[in-house]
JSON list of C-alpha atoms in Angstrom, two decimals:
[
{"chain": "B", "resi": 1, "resn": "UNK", "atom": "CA", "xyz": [21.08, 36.56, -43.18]},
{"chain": "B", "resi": 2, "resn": "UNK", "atom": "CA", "xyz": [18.25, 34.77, -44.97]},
{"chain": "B", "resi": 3, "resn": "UNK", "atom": "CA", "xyz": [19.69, 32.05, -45.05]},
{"chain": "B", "resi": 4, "resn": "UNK", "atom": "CA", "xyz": [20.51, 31.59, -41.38]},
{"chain": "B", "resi": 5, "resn": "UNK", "atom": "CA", "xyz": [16.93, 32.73, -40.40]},
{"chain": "B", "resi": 6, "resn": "UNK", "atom": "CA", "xyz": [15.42, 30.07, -42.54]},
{"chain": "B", "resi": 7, "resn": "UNK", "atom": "CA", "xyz": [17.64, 27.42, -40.87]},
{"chain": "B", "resi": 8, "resn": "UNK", "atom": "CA", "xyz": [16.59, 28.83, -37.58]},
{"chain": "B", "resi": 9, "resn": "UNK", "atom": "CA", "xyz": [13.00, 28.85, -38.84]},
{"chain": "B", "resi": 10, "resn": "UNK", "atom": "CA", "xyz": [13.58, 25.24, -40.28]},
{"chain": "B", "resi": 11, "resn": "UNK", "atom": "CA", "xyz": [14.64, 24.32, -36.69]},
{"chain": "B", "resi": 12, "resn": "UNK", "atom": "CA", "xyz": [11.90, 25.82, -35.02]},
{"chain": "B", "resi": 13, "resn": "UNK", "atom": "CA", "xyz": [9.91, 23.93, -37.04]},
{"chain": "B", "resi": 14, "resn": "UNK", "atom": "CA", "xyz": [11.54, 20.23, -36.48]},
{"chain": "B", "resi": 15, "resn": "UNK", "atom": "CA", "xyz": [11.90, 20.19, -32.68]},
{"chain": "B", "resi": 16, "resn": "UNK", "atom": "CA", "xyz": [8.31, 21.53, -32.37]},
{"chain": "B", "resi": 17, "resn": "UNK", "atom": "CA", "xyz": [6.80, 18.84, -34.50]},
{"chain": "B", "resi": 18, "resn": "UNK", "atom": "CA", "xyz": [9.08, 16.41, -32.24]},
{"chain": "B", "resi": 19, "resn": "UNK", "atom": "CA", "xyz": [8.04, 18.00, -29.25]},
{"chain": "B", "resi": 20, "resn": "UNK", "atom": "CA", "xyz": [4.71, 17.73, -30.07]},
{"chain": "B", "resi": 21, "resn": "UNK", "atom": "CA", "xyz": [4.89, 14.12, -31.15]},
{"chain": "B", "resi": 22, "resn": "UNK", "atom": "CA", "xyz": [6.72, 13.04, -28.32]},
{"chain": "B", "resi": 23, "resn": "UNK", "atom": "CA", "xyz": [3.92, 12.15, -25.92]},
{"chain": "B", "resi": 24, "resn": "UNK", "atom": "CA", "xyz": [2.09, 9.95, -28.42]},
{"chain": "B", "resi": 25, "resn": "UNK", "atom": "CA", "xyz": [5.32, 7.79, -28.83]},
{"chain": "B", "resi": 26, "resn": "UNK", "atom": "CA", "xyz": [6.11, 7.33, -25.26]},
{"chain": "B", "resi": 27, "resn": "UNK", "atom": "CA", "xyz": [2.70, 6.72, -24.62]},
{"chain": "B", "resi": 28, "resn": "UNK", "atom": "CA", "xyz": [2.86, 3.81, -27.27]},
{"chain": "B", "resi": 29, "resn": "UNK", "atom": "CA", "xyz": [6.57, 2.80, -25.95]},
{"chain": "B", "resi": 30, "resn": "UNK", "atom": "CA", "xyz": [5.58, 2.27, -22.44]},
{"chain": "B", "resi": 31, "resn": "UNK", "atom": "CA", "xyz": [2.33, 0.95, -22.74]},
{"chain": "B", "resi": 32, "resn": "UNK", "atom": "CA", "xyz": [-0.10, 3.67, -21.71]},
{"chain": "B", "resi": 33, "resn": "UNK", "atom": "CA", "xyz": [1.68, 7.09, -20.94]},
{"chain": "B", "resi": 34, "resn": "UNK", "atom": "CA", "xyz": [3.41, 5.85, -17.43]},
{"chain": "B", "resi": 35, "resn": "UNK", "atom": "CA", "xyz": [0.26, 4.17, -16.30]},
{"chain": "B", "resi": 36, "resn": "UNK", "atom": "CA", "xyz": [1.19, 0.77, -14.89]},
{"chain": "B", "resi": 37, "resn": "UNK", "atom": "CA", "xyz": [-0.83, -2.14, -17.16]},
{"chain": "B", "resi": 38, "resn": "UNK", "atom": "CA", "xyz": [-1.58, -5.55, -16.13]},
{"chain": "B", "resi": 39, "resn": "UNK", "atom": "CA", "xyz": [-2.42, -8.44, -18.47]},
{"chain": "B", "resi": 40, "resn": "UNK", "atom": "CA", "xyz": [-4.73, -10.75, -16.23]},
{"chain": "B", "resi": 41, "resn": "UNK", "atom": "CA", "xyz": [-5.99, -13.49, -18.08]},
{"chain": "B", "resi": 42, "resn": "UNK", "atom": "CA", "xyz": [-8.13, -16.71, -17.77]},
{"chain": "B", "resi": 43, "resn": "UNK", "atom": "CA", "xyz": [-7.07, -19.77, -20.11]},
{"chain": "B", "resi": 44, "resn": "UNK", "atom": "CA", "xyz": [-8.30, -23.05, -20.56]},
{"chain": "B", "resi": 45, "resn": "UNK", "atom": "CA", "xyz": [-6.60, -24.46, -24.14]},
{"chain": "B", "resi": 46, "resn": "UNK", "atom": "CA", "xyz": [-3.71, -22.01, -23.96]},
{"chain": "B", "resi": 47, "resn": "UNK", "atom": "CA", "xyz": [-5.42, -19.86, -26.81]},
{"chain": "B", "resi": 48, "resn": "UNK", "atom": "CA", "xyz": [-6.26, -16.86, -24.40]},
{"chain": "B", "resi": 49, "resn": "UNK", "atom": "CA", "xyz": [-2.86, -17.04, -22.66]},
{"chain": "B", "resi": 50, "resn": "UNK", "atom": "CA", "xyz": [-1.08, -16.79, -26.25]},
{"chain": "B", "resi": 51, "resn": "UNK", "atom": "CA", "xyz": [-3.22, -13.81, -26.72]},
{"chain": "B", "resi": 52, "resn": "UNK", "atom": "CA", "xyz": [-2.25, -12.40, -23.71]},
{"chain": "B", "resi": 53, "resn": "UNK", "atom": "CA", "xyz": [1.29, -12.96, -24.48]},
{"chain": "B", "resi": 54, "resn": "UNK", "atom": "CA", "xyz": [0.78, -10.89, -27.81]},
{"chain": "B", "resi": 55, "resn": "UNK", "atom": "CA", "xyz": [-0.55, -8.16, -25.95]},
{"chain": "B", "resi": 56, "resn": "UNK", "atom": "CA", "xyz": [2.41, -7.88, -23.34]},
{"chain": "B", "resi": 57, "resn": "UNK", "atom": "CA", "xyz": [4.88, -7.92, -26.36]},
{"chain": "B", "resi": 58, "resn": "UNK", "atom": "CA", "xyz": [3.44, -4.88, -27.09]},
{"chain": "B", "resi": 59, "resn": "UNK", "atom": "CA", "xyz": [2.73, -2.71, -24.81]},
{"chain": "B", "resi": 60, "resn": "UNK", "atom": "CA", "xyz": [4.72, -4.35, -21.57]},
{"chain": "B", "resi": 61, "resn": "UNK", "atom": "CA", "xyz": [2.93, -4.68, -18.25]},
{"chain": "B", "resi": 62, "resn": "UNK", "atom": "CA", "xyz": [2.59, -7.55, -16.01]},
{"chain": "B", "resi": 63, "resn": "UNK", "atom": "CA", "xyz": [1.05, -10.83, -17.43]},
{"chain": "B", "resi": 64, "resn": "UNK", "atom": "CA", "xyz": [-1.13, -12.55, -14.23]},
{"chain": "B", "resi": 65, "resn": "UNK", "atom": "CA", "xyz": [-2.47, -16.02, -14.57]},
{"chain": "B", "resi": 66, "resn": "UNK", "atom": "CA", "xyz": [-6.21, -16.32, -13.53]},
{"chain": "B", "resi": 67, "resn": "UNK", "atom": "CA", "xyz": [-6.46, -20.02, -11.98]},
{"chain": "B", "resi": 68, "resn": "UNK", "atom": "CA", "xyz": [-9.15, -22.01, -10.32]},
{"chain": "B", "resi": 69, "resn": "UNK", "atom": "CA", "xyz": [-8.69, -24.28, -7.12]},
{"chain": "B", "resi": 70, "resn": "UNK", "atom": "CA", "xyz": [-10.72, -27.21, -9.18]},
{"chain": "B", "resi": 71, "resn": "UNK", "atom": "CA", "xyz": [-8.91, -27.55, -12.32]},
{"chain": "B", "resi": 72, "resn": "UNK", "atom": "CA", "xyz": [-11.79, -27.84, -15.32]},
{"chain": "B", "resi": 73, "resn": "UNK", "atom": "CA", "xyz": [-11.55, -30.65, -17.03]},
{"chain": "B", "resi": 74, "resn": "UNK", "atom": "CA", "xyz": [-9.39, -31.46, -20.04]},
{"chain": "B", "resi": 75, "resn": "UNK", "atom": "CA", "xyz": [-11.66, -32.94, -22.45]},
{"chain": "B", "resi": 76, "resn": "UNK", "atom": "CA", "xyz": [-13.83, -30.02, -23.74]},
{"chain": "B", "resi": 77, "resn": "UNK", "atom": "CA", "xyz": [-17.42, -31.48, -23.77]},
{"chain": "B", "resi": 78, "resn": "UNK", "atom": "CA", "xyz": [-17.05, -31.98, -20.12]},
{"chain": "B", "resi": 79, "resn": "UNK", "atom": "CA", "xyz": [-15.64, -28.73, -19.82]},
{"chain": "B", "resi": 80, "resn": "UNK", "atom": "CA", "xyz": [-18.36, -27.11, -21.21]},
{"chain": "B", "resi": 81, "resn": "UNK", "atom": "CA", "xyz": [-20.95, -29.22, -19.40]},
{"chain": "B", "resi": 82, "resn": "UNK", "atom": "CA", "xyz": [-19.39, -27.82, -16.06]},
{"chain": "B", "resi": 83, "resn": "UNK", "atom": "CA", "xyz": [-18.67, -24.06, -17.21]},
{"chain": "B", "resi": 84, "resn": "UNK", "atom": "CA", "xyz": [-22.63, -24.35, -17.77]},
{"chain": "B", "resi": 85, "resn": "UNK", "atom": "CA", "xyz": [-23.85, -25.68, -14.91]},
{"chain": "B", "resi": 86, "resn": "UNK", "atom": "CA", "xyz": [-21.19, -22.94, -13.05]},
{"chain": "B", "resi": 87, "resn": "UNK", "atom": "CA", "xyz": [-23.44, -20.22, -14.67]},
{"chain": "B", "resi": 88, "resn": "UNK", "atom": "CA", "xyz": [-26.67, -21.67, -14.27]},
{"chain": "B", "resi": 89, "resn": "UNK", "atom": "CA", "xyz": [-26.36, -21.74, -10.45]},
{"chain": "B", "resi": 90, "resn": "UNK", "atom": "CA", "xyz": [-24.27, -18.40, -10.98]},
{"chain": "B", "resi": 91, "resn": "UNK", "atom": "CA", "xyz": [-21.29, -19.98, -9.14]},
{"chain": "B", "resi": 92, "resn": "UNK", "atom": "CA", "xyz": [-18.31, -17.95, -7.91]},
{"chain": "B", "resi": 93, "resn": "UNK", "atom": "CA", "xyz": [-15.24, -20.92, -7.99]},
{"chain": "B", "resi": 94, "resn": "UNK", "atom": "CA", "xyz": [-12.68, -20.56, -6.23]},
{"chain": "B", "resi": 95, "resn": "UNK", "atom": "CA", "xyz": [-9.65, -18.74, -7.11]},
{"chain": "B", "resi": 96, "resn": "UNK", "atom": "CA", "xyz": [-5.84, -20.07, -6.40]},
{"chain": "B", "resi": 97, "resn": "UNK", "atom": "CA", "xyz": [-4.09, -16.69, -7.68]},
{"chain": "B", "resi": 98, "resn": "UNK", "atom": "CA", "xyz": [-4.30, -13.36, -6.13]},
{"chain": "B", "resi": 99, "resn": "UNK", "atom": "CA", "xyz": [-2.52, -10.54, -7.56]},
{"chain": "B", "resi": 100, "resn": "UNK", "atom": "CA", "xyz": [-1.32, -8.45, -4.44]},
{"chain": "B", "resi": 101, "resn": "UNK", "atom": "CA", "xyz": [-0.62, -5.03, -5.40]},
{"chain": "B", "resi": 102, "resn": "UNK", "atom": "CA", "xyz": [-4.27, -4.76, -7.74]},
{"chain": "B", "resi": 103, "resn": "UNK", "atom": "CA", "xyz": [-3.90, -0.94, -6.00]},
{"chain": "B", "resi": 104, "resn": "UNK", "atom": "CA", "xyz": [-0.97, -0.75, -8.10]},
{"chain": "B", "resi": 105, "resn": "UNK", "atom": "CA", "xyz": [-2.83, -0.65, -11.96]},
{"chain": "B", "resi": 106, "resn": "UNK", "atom": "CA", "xyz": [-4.44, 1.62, -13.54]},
{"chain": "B", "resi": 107, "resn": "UNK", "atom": "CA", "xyz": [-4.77, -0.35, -16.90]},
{"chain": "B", "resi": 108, "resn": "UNK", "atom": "CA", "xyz": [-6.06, -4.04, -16.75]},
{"chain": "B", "resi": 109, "resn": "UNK", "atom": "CA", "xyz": [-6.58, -5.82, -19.64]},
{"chain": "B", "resi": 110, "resn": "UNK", "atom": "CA", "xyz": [-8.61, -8.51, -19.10]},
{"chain": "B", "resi": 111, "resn": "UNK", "atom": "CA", "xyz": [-8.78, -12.26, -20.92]},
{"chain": "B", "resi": 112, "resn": "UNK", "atom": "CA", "xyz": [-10.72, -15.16, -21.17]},
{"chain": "B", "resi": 113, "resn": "UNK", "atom": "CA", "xyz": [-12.20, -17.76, -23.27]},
{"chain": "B", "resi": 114, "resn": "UNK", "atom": "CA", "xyz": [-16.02, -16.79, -23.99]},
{"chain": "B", "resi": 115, "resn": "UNK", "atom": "CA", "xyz": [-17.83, -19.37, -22.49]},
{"chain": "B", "resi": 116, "resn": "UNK", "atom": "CA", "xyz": [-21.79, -19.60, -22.92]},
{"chain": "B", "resi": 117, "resn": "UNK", "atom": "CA", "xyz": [-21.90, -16.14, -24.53]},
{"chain": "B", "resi": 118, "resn": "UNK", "atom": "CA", "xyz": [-20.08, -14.37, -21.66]},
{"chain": "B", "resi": 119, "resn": "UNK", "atom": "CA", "xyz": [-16.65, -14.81, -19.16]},
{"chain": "B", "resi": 120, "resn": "UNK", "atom": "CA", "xyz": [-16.13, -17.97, -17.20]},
{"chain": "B", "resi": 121, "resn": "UNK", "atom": "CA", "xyz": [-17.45, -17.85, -14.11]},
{"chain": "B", "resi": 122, "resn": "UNK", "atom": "CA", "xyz": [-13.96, -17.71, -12.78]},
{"chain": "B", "resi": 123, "resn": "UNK", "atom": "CA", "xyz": [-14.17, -14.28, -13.43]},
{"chain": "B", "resi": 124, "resn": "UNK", "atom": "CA", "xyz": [-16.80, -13.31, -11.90]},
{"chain": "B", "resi": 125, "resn": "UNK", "atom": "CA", "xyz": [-15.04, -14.42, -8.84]},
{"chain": "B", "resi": 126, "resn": "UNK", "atom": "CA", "xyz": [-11.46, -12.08, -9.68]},
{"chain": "B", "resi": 127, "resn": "UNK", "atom": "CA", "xyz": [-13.52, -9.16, -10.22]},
{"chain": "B", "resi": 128, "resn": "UNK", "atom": "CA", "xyz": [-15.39, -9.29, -7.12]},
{"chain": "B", "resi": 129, "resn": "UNK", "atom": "CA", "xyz": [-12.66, -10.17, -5.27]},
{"chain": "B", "resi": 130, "resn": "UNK", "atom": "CA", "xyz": [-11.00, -6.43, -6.11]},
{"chain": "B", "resi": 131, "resn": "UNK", "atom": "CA", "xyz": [-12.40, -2.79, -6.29]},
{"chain": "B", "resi": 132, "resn": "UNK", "atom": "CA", "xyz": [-11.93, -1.60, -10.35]},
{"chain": "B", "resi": 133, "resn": "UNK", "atom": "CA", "xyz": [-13.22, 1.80, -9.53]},
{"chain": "B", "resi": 134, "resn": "UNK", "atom": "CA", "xyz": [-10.82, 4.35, -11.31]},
{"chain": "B", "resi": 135, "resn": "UNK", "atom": "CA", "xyz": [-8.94, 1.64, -13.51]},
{"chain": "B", "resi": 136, "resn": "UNK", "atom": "CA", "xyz": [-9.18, 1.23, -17.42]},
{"chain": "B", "resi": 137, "resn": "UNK", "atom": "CA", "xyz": [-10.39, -2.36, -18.17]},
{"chain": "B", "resi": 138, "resn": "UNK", "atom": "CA", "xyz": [-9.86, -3.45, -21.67]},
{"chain": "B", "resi": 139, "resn": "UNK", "atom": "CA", "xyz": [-11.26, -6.89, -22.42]},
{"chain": "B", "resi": 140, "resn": "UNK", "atom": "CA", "xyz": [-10.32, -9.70, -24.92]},
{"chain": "B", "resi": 141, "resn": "UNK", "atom": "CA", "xyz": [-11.72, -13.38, -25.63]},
{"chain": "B", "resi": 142, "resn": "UNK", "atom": "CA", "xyz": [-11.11, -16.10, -27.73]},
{"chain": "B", "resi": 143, "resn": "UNK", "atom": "CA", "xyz": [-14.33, -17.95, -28.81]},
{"chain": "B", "resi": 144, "resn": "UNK", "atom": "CA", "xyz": [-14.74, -20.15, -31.61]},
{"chain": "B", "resi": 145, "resn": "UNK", "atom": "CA", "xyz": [-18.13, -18.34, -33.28]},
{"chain": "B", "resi": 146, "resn": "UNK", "atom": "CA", "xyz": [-19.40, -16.29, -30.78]},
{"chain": "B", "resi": 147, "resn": "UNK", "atom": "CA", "xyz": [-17.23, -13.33, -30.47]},
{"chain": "B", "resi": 148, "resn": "UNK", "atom": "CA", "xyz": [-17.31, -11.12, -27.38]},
{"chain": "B", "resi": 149, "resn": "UNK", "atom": "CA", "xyz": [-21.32, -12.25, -26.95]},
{"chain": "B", "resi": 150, "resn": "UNK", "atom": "CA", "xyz": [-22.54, -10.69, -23.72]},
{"chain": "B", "resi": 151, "resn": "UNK", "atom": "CA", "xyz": [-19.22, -10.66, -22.13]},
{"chain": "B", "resi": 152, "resn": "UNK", "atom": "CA", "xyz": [-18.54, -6.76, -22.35]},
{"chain": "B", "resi": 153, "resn": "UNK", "atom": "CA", "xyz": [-21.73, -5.60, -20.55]},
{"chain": "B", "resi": 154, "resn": "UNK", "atom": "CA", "xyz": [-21.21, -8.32, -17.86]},
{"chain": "B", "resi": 155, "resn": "UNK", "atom": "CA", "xyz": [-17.93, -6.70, -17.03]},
{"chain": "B", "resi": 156, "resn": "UNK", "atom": "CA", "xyz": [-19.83, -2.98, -17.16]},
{"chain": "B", "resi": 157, "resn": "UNK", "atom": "CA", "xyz": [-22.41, -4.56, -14.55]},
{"chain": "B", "resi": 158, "resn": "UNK", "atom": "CA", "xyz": [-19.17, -5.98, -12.59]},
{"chain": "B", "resi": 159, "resn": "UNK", "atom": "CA", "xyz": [-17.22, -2.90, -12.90]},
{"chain": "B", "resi": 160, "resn": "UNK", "atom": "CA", "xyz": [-20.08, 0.00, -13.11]},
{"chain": "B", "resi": 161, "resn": "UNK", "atom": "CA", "xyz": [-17.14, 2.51, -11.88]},
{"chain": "B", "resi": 162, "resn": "UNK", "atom": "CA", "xyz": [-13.88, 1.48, -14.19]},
{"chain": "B", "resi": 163, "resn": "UNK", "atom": "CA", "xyz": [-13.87, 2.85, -17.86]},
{"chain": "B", "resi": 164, "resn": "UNK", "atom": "CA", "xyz": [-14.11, 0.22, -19.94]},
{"chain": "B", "resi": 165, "resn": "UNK", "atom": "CA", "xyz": [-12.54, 0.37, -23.65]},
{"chain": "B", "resi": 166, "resn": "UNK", "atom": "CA", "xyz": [-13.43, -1.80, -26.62]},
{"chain": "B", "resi": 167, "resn": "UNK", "atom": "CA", "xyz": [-12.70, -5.02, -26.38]},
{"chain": "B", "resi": 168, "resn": "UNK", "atom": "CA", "xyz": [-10.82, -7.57, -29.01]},
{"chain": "B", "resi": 169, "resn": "UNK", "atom": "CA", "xyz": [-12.38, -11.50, -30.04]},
{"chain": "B", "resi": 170, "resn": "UNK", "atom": "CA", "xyz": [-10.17, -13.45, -31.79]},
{"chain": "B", "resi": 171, "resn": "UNK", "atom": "CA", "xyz": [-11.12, -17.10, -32.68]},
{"chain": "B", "resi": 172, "resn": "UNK", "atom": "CA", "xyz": [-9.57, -19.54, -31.05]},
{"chain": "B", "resi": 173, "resn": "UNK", "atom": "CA", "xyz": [-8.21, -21.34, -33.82]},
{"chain": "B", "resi": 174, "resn": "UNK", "atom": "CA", "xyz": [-6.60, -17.82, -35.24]},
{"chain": "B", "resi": 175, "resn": "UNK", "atom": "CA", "xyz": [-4.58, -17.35, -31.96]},
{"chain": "B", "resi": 176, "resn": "UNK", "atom": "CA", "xyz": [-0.85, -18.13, -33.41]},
{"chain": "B", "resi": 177, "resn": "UNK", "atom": "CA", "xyz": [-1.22, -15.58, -36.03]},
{"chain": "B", "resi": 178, "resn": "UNK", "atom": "CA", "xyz": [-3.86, -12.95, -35.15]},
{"chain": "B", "resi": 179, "resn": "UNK", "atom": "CA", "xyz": [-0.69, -10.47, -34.11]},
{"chain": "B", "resi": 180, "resn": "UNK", "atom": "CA", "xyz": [-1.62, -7.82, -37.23]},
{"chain": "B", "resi": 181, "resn": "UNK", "atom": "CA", "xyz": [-5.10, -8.11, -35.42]},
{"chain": "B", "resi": 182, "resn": "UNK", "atom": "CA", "xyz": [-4.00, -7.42, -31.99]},
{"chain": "B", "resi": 183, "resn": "UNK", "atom": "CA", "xyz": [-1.58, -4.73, -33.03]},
{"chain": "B", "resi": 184, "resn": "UNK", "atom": "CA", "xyz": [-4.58, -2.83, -35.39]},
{"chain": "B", "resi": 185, "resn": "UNK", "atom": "CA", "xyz": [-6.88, -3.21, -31.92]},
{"chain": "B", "resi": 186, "resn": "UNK", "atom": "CA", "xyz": [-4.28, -1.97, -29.36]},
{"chain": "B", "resi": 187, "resn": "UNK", "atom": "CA", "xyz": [-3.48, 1.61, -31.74]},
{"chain": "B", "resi": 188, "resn": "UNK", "atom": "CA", "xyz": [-7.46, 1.54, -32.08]},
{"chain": "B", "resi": 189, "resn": "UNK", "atom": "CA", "xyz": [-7.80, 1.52, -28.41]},
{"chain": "B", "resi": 190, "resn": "UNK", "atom": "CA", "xyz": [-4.44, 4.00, -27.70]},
{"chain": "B", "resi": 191, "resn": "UNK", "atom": "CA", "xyz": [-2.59, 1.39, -26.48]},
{"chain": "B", "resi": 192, "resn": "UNK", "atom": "CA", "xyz": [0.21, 1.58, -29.43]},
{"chain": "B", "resi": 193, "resn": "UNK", "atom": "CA", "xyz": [1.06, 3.61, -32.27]}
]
């Protein structure tokens, strides 16, 4: 009788603790507990695209390409030149993607190259182009020195109705094997176990 109670008890025990585990791990499995994720992203060099291919390994969801109408130019200094004269006159380019069914997400994670301390202008554009009120908006950059830099409270300003959860930087030249990094930031975030 003892014995048979105490596997009972032991029982009891083990489909509790799996019961109660249970939500964590599907939460992890699917990406965010049911809630349907896209992966927009922004990417000049590739670097924030490979990034954004990390992420989707691991937690699923829809990858979207951000793209402009006027390609930026391929050599960088002139790149740069025209991503800062884009924010000096606080330019909106224009966009050749549209995701239709934005209604759809509730998670959007949300990448791009940091460009004079913040997001390409390009951005600017996507978010104003769709209403982020509800949705979780997790942001990550590339940079090569200056981290997330003023990017996360542009996106606050952008999206003053979204939650917004900490956001990852990896340097650009890091990209190919920052996948310990991006798997530490996405259980840090509750976006993986």
């Amino acid at each position: 009788m003892k014995m048979s109670l105490f596997v009972c008890v032991a029982l009891l025990v083990v489909c509790c603790v799996a019961m109660l585990s249970y939500p964590r791990r599907a939460m992890a499995a699917d990406g965010g507990g049911g809630k349907k994720i896209l992966i927009a992203y922004f990417s000049w060099s590739g670097n924030t695209r490979e990034i954004a291919g990390q992420i989707q390994e691991r937690v699923g969801g829809d990858l979207f390409e951000i793209k402009t109408v006027n390609a930026y130019p391929a050599e960088y200094r002139a790149c740069t030149d025209v991503a800062k004269k884009e924010q000096n006159e606080d330019a909106r380019p224009a966009l050749s993607t549209k995701v239709d069914n934005m209604d759809d997400y509730d998670v959007v994670f949300i990448g791009y190259p940091n460009w004079w301390g913040t997001v390409p202008m390009a951005l600017f554009t996507f978010f104003e182009q769709y209403d982020f009120s509800g949705r979780t908006i997790i942001p990550f950059c590339t940079h090569e020195g200056s981290g997330l830099g003023r990017s996360v409270g542009d996106i606050k300003k952008l999206c003053p109705k979204s939650t917004l959860l900490e956001g990852l930087a990896i340097r650009g030249s890091g990209v190919k094997s920052a996948q310990n990094d991006v798997n530490s930031w996405l259980k840090n975030i509750g976006m993986a176990n």
